[in-house]
Coordinates of C-alpha atoms in Angstrom, one line a residue:
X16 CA -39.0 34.0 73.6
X17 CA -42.7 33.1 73.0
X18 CA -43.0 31.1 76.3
X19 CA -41.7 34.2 78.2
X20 CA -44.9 35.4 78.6
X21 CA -46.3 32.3 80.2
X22 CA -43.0 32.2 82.4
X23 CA -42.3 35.3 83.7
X24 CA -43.4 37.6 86.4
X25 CA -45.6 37.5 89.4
X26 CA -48.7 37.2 87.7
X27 CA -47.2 33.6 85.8
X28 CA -46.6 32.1 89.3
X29 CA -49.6 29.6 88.7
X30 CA -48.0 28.9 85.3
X31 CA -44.7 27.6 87.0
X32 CA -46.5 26.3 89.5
X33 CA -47.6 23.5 86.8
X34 CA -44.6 23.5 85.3
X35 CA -42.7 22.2 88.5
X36 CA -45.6 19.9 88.5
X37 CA -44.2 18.3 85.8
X38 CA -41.0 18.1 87.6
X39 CA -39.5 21.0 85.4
X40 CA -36.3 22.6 87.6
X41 CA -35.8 26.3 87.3
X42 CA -32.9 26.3 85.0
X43 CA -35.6 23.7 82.8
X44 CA -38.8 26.3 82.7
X45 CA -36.2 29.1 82.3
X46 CA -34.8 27.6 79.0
X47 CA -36.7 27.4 75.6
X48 CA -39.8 25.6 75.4
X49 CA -39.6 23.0 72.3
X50 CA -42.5 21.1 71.8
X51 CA -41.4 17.7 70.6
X52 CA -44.4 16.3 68.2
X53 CA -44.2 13.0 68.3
X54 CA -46.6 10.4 66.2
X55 CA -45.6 6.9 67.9
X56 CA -48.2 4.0 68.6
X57 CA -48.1 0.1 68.5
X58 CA -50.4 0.0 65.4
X59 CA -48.3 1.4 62.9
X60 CA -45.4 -0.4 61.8
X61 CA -44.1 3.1 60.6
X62 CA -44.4 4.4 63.9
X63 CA -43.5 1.8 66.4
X64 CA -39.7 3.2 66.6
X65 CA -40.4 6.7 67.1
X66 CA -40.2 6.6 70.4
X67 CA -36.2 5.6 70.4
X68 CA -36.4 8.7 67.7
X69 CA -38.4 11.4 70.2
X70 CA -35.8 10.3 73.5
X71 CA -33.2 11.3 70.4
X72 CA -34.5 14.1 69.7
X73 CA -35.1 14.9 73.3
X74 CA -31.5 15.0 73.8
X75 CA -30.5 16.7 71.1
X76 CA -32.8 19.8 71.7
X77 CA -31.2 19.5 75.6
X78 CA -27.5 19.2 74.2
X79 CA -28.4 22.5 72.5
X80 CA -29.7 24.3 75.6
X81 CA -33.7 23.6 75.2
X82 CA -36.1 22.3 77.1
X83 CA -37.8 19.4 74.9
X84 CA -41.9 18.5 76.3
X85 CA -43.2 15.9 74.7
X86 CA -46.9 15.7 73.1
X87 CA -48.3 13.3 70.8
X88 CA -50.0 13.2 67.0
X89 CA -52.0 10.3 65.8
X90 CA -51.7 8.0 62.9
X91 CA -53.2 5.6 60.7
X92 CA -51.6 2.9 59.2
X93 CA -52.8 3.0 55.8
X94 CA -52.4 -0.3 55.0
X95 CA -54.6 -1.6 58.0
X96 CA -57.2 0.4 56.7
X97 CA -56.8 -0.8 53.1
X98 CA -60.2 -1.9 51.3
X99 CA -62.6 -1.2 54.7
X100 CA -64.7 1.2 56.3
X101 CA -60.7 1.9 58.2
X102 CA -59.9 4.1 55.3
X103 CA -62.8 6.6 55.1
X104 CA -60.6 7.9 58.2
X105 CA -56.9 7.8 56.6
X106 CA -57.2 11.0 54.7
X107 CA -59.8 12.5 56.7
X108 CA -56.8 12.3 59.9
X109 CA -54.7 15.1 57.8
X110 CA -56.7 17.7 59.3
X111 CA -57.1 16.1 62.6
X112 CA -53.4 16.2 63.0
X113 CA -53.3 19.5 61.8
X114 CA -55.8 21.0 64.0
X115 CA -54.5 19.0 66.7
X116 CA -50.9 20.0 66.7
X117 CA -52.1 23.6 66.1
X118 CA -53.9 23.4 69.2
X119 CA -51.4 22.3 71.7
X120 CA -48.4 24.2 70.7
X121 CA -50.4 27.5 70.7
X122 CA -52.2 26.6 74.0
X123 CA -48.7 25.8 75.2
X124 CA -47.0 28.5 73.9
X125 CA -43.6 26.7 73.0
X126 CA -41.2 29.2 71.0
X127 CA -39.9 26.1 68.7
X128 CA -41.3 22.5 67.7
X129 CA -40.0 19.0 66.2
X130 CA -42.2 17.1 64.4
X131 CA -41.6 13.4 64.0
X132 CA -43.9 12.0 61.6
X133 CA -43.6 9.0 59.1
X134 CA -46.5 7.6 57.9
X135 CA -49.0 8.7 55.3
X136 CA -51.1 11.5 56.1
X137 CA -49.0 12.5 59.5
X138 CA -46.7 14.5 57.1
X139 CA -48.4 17.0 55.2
X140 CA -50.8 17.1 58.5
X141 CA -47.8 18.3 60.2
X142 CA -46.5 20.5 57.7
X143 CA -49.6 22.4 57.7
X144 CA -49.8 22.6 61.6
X145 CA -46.1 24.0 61.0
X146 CA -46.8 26.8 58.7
X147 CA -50.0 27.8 60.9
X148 CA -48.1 27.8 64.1
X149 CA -45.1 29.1 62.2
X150 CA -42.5 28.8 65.0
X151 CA -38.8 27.6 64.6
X152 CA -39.7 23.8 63.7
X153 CA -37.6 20.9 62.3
X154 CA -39.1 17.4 61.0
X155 CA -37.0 13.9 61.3
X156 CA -39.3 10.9 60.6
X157 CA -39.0 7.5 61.5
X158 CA -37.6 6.3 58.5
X159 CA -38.2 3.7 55.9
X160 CA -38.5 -0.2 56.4
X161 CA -35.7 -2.1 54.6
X162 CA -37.0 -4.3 51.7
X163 CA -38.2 -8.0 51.9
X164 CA -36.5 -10.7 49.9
X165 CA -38.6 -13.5 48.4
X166 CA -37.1 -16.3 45.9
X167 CA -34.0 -14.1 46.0
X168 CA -35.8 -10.7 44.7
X169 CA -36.2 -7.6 47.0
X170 CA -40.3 -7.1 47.4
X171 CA -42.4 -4.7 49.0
X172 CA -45.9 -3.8 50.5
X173 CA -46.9 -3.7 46.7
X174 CA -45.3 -7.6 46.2
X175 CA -47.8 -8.6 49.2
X176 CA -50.8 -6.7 47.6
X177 CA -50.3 -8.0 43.9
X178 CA -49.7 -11.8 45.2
X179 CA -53.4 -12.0 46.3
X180 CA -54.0 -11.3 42.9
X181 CA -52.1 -13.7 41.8
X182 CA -53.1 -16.3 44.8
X183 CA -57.1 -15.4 43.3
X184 CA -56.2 -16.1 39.6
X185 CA -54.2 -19.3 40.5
X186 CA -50.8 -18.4 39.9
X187 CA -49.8 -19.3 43.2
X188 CA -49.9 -21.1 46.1
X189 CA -51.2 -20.7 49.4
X190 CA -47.8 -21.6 50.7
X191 CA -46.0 -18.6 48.7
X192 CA -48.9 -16.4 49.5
X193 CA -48.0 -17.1 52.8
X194 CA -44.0 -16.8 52.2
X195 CA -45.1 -12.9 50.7
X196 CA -47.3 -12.2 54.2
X197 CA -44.5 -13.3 56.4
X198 CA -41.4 -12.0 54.4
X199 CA -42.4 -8.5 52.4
X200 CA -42.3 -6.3 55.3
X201 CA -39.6 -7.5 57.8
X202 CA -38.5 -4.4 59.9
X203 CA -40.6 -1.5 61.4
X204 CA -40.6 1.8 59.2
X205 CA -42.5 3.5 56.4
X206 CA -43.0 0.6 53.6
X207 CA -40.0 0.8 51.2
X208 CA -41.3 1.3 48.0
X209 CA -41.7 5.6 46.8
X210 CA -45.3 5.2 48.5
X211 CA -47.1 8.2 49.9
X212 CA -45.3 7.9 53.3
X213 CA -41.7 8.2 51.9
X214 CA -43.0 10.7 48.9
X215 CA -43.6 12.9 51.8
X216 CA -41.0 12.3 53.6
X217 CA -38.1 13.0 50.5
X218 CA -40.8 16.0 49.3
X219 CA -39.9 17.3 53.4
X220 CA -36.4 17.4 52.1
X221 CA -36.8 19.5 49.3
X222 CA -39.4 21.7 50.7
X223 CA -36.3 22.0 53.0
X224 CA -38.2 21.4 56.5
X225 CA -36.0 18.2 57.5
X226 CA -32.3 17.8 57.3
X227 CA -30.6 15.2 55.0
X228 CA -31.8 12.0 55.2
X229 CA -35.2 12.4 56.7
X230 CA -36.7 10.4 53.9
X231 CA -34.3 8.0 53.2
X232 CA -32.2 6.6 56.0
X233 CA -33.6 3.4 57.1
X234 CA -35.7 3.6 60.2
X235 CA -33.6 0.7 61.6
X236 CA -29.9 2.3 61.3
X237 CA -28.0 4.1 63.9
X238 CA -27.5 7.0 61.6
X239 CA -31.6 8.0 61.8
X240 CA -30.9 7.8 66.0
X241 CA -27.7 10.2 65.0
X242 CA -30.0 12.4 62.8
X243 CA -32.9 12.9 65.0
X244 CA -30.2 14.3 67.6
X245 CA -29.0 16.6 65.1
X246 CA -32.9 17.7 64.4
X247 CA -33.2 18.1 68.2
X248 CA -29.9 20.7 67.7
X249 CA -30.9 22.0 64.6
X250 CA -34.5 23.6 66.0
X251 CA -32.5 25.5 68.3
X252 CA -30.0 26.8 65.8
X253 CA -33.1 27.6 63.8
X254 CA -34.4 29.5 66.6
X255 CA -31.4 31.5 67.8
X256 CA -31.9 32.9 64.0
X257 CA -35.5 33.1 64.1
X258 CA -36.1 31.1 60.9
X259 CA -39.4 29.9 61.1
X260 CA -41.6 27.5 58.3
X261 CA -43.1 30.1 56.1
X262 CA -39.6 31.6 56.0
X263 CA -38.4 28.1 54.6
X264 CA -41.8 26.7 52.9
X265 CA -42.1 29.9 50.2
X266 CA -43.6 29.5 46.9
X267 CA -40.3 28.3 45.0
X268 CA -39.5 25.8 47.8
X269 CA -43.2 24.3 46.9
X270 CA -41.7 24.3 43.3
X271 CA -38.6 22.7 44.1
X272 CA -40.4 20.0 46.0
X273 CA -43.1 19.5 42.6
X274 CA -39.7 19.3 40.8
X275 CA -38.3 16.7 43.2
X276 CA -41.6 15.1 43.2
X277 CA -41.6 14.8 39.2
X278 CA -38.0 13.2 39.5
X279 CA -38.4 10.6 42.1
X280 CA -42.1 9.5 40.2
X281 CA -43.5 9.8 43.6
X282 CA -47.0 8.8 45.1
X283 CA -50.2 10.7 43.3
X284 CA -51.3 12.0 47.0
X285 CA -48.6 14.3 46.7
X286 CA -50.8 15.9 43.9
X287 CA -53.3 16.3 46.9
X288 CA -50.7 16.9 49.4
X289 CA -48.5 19.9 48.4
X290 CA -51.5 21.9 47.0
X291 CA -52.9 22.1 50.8
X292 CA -49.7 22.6 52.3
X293 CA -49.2 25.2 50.2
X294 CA -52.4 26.3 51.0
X295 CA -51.7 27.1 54.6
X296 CA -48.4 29.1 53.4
X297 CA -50.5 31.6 51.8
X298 CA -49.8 30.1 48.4
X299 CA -52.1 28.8 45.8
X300 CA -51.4 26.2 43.5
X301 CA -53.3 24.2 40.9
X302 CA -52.5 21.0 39.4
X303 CA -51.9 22.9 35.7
X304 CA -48.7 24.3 37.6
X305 CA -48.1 20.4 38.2
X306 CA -48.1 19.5 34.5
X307 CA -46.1 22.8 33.4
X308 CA -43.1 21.4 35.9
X309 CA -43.5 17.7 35.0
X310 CA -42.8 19.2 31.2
X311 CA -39.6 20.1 31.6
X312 CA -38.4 17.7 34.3
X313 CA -36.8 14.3 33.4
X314 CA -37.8 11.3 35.9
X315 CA -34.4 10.1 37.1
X316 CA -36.3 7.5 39.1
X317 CA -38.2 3.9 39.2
X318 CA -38.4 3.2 42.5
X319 CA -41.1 0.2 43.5
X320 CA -43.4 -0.1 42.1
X321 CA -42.5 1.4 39.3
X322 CA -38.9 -0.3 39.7
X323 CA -36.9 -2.9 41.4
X324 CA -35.2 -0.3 43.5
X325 CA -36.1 0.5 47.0
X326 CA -35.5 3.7 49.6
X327 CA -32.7 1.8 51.1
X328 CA -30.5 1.9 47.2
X329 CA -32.1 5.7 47.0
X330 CA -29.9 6.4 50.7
X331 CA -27.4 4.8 49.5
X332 CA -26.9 6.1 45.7
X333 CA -27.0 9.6 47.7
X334 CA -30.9 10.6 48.6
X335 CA -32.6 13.4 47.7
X336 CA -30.1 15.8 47.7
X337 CA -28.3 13.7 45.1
X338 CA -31.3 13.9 43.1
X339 CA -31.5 17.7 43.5
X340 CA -27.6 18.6 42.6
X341 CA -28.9 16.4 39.3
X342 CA -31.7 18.9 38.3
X343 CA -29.9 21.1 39.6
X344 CA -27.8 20.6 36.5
X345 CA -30.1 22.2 34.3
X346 CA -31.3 24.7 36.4
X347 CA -34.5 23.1 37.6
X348 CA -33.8 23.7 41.3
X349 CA -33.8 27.2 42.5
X350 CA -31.2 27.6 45.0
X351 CA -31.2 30.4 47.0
X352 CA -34.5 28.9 49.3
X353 CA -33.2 28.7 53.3
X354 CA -33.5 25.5 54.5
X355 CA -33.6 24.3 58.2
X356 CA -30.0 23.7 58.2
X357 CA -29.9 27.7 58.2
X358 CA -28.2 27.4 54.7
X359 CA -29.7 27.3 50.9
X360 CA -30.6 24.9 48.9
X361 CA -28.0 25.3 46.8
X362 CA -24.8 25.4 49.7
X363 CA -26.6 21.8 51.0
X364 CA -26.4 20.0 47.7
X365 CA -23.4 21.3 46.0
X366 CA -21.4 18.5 47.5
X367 CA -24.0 15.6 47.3
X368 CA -23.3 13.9 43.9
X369 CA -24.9 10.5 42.4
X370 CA -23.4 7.2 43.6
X371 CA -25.1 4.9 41.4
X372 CA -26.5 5.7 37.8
X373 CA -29.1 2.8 38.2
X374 CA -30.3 4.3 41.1
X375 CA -30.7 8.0 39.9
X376 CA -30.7 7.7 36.8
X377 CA -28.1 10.9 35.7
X378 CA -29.9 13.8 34.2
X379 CA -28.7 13.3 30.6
X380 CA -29.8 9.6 30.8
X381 CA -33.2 10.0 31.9
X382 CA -36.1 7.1 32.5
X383 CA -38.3 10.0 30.5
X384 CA -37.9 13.6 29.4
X385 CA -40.8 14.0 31.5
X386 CA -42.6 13.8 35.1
X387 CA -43.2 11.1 37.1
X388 CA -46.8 12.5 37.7
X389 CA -49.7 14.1 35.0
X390 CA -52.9 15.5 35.5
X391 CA -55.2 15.0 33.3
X392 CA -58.1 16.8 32.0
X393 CA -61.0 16.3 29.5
X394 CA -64.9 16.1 29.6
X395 CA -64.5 13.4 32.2
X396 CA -62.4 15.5 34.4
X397 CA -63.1 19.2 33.8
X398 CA -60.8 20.0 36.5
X399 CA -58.3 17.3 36.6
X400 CA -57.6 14.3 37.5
X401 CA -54.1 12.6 38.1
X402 CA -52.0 9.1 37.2
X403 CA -48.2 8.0 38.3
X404 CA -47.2 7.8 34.9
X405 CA -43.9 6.9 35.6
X406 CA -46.2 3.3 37.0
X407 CA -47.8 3.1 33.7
X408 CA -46.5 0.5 30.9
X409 CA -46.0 1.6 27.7
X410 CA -48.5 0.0 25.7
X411 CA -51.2 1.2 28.2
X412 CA -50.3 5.1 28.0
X413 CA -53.1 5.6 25.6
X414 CA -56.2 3.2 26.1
X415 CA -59.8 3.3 24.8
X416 CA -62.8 0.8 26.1
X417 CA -65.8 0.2 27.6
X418 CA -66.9 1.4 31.1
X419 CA -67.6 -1.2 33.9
X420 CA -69.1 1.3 36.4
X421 CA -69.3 0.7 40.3
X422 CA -70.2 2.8 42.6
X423 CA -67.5 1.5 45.5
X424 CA -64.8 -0.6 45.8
X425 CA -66.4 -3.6 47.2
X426 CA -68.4 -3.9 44.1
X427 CA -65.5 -3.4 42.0
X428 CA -63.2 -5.6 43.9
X429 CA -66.1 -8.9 43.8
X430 CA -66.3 -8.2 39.9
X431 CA -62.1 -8.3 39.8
X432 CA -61.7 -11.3 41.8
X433 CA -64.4 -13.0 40.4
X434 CA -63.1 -12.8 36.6
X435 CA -65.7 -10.3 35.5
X436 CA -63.3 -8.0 33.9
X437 CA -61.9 -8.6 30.4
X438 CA -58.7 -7.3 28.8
X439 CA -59.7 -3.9 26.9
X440 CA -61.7 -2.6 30.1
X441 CA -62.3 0.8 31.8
X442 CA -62.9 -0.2 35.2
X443 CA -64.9 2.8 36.7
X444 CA -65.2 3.4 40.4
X445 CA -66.9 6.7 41.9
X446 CA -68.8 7.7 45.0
X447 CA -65.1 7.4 46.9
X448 CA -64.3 11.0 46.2
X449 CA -63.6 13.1 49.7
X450 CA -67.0 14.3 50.0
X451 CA -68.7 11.0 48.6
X452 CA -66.7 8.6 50.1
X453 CA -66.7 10.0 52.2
X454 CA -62.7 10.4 53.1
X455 CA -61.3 9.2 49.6
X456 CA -60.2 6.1 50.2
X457 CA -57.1 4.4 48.4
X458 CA -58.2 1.5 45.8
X459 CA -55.1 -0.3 46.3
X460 CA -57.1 -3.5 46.6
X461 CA -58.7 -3.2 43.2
X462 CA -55.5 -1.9 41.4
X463 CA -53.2 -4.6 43.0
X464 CA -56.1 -7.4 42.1
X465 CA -55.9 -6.2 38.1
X466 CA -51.9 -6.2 38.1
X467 CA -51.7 -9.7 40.2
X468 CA -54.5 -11.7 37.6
X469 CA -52.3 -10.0 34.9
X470 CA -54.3 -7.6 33.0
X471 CA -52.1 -4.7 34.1
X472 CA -51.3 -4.6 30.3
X473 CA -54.7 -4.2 28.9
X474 CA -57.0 -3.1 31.7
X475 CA -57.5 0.8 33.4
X476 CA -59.2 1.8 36.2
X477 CA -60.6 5.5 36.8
X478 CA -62.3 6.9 40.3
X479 CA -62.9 9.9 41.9
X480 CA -61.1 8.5 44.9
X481 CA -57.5 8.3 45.4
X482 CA -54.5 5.5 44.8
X483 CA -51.8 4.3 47.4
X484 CA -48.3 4.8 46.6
X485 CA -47.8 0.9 46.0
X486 CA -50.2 1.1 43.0
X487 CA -48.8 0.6 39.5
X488 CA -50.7 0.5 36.0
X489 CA -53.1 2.5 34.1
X490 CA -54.6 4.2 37.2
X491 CA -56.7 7.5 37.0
X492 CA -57.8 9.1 40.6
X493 CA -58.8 12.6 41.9
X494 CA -61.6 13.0 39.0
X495 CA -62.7 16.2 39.3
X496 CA -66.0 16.9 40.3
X497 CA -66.8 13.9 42.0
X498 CA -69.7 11.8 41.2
X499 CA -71.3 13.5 44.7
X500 CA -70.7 17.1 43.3
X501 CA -73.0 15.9 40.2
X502 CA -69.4 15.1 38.7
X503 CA -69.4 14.0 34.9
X504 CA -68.3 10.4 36.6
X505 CA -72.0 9.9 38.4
X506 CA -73.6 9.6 35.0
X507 CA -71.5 7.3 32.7
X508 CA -73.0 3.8 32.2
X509 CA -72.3 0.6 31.7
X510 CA -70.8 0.1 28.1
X511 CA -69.7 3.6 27.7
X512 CA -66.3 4.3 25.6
X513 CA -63.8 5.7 28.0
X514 CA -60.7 7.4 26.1
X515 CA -57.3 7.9 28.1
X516 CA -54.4 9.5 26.5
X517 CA -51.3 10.4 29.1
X518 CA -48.8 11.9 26.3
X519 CA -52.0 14.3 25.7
X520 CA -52.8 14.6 29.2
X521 CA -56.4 13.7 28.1
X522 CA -59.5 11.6 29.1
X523 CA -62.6 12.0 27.5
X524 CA -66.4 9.9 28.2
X525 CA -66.7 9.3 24.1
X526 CA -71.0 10.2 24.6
X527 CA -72.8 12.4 22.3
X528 CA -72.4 16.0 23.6
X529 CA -76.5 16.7 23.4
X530 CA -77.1 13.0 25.3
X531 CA -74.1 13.9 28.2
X532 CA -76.0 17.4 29.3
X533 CA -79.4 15.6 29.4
X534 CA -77.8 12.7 31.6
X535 CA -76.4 15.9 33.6
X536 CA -79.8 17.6 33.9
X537 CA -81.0 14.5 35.0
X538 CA -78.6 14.0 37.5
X539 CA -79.4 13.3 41.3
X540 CA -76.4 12.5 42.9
X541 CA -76.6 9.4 45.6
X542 CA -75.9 10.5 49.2
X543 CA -75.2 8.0 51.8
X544 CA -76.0 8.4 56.1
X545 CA -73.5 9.8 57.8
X546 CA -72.7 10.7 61.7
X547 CA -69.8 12.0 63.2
X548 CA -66.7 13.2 61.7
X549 CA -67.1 11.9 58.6
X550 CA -70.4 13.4 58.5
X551 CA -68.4 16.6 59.4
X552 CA -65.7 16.4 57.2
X553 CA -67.8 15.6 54.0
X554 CA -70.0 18.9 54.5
X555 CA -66.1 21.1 54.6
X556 CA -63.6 19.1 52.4
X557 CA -63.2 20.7 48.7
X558 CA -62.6 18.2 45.8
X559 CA -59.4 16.7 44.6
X560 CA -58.4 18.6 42.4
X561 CA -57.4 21.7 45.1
X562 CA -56.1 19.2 47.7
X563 CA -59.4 17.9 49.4
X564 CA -59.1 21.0 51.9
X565 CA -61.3 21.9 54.6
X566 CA -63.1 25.1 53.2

């Protein structure tokens, strides 16, 4: 075992000494040492049951002859942090977590970890502290929220987000603005809709780091207590066999989970996600690969706020696994990846069939014949950008008008809210890409504001920042370079003809080719003061398109 060296011998007697300081026992220190990662605070609704899930897991990695040490991860709620200085520091955490985890279970030396994660960015933080440690490890999350019900309807975080749009154009009232804030999110857990958190935390599944259910078994039913025990048994199983993440987390598991990914229509940060996840594997990927898979996979899925489904119908109509046996059925799931049951892909899902066709949608009756997710490229973006376009209606797939540049969200938001913004718009947002931001932050705000005053039919939005999971509509982040890399998307103006074509997996700044490189040459991008670790973070982070990694 790792910890043996720490343990054993004469020369490790101050070592034990510490450890009985802890009130270890012999037969304790003598066992193996599993860290337990555990995420829980009193800020995140997402997080504020993890500690019934870490005593769970606790037990379950003692049941199994462990001994389980607990040490913490932190988290941002990213809703909190929604349309504020709060969420320059939600992406920017990924790597904190990361770096964090890193450095306490190799200062530690424990031979096996279980991370419990569940909201946004603690996920793929997590997953790439798991691949750099690379010891036995095994993820159960806290679990989704259940939906809320207003007038009779199931809603979400989305509902919430969109009423204050519709509160702003007069569509409601302050009483049912204030029926949405009190009734949309009624139990602790990730928020239900496929938003970044439970993207992740499915995606976990079919990388095939957490068992069944991590991603969809409500956070508030005895079966997640039940399944973070098994977790806790299951990292010891893992390590008896010495099967360890970059064992599991190989360059077709990364496929299967951009497969999944495609299937479910899950959150655009996953475009951001799984490219740095891979990244710490050893394996690069770039967001073509994305559009090559999202070809030839149906999207089985409209969950909210795409849909009027929710993660508790996705548990229930048979989870992930349900959704993989479905690709599965022509062929888009390779099989033979081990999982952290000890078994393949294939041996876990052969069993796990579709419950309810409006659910999952069965693979010869798709939604589309295509992904959930495109990247698009063009002038605009010469190295991509991304869209939900499973989120996108119809009649706004392909879109052409005039720019209404802003260079933040603020701006953007006051001209939303005030009425500024006409049907036929390109609403252009930029100096919120990671390094201009800096931190990237989710335009939730904006995007809800345009679907709640009801111009989600004839109204885009474009920015070299990023989009929460809840949003829905014409929606094009990640541009690639940023406006603070001298980006194409720091010189459009005011008026210009933007172009967006999803089917073609195309946008295009409709300016004279000459006229564009002399507004390029003349280009001085703005910069803004930093200090601290944003200041830090903005002179590493890459752009977008490769997953806003720390070079």
């Amino acid at each position: 075992m790792k910890s043996d060296s720490l343990k054993n011998g004469a020369q490790n007697a101050p070592h034990r000494a510490l450890y009985h300081a802890l009130g270890l026992t012999d037969e304790e220190i003598s066992r193996p040492l599993v860290g337990i990662v555990s995420s829980y605070n009193e800020i995140v609704p997402g997080h504020m049951n993890i500690d019934k899930i870490t005593d769970a897991v606790k037990l379950g990695v003692a049941m199994a002859g462990g001994t389980p040490i607990v040490f913490p991860a932190i988290a941002v709620c990213d809703g909190i942090a929604m349309g504020h200085t709060g969420m320059k520091y939600s992406l920017v955490t990924r790597d904190l977590i990361a770096d964090s985890t890193e450095a306490m279970a190799l200062a530690h030396g424990f031979d096996a970890l279980v991370m419990i994660p569940n909201c946004d960015k603690n996920v793929p933080g997590l997953l790439m502290a798991a691949a750099r440690v690379n010891v036995p490890t095994v993820f159960v999350s806290g679990g989704p929220m259940l939906a809320g019900h207003v007038d009779g309807a199931k809603t979400s975080f989305s509902s919430i987000s969109e009423a204050v749009g519709e509160f702003n154009a007069g569509k409601i009232t302050e009483d049912k603005l204030r029926e949405y804030e009190c009734k949309t999110c009624p139990t602790c857990g990730s928020c239900s809709g496929m938003y970044t958190a439970n993207s992740m935390n499915c995606l976990t599944e079919a990388l095939g780091m957490g068992l069944r259910g991590n991603g969809t078994i409500p956070a508030v039913y005895s079966a997640r207590i039940e399944l973070a025990k098994h977790a806790g048994m299951a990292v010891m199983e893992l390590l008896r066999k010495n099967i360890r993440p970059r064992d599991i987390m190989t360059k077709d598991a990364i496929f299967n989970a951009l497969t999944v990914d495609m299937a479910l229509g899950c959150s655009t940060n996953s475009m951001l996600h799984l490219p740095a996840i891979a990244h710490e594997c050893g394996i690069e990927i770039n967001l073509d690969i994305a559009n090559d898979i999202s070809a030839k996979t149906p999207n089985l899925c409209h969950l909210a706020p795409a849909g009027r489904t929710y993660i508790e119908e996705l548990d229930e109509a048979g989870g992930v696994y349900a959704v993989m046996n479905e690709l599965n059925k022509k062929g888009l799931i390779n099989t033979d990846c081990i999982t952290v049951t000890g078994k393949t892909v294939g041996e876990n899902i052969s069993e796990c069939v579709n419950l309810n066709h409006n659910v999952i949608r069965p693979i010869e009756n798709p939604y589309s014949e295509t992904g959930g997710i495109a990247v698009l490229r063009g002038n605009l973006a010469p190295e991509g950008s991304v869209v939900k376009r499973s989120a996108v209606l119809p009649e706004m797939l392909v879109h052409e008008g005039p720019a209404r540049v802003f260079d933040c969200e603020e701006d953007a938001q006051a001209a939303i809210n005030s009425g500024k913004i006409k049907p036929g718009d390109v609403v252009v947002i930029r100096y919120e890409g990671p390094k201009g931001g800096p931190g990237m932050r989710e335009m939730l705000n904006p995007t809800s504001a345009i679907m709640g005053m009801g111009l989600g039919n004839s109204v885009a939005l474009i920015t070299d920042g990023r989009f929460s999971g809840a949003t829905r509509g014409a929606c094009v982040g990640h541009i690639t370079p940023e406006a603070a890399s001298g980006g194409v998307i720091g010189v459009v103006k005011e008026g210009d003809i933007i172009s967006i074509n999803i089917p073609e997996n195309r946008i295009e700044l409709k300016v004279d080719e000459d006229e564009l490189q002399e507004r390029l040459k003349n280009f001085v991008p703005k910069t803004k003061e930093l200090s601290g670790y944003l200041r830090r973070y903005a002179e590493l982070v890459s752009g977008g398109a490769s997953g806003a990694i720390l070079n």
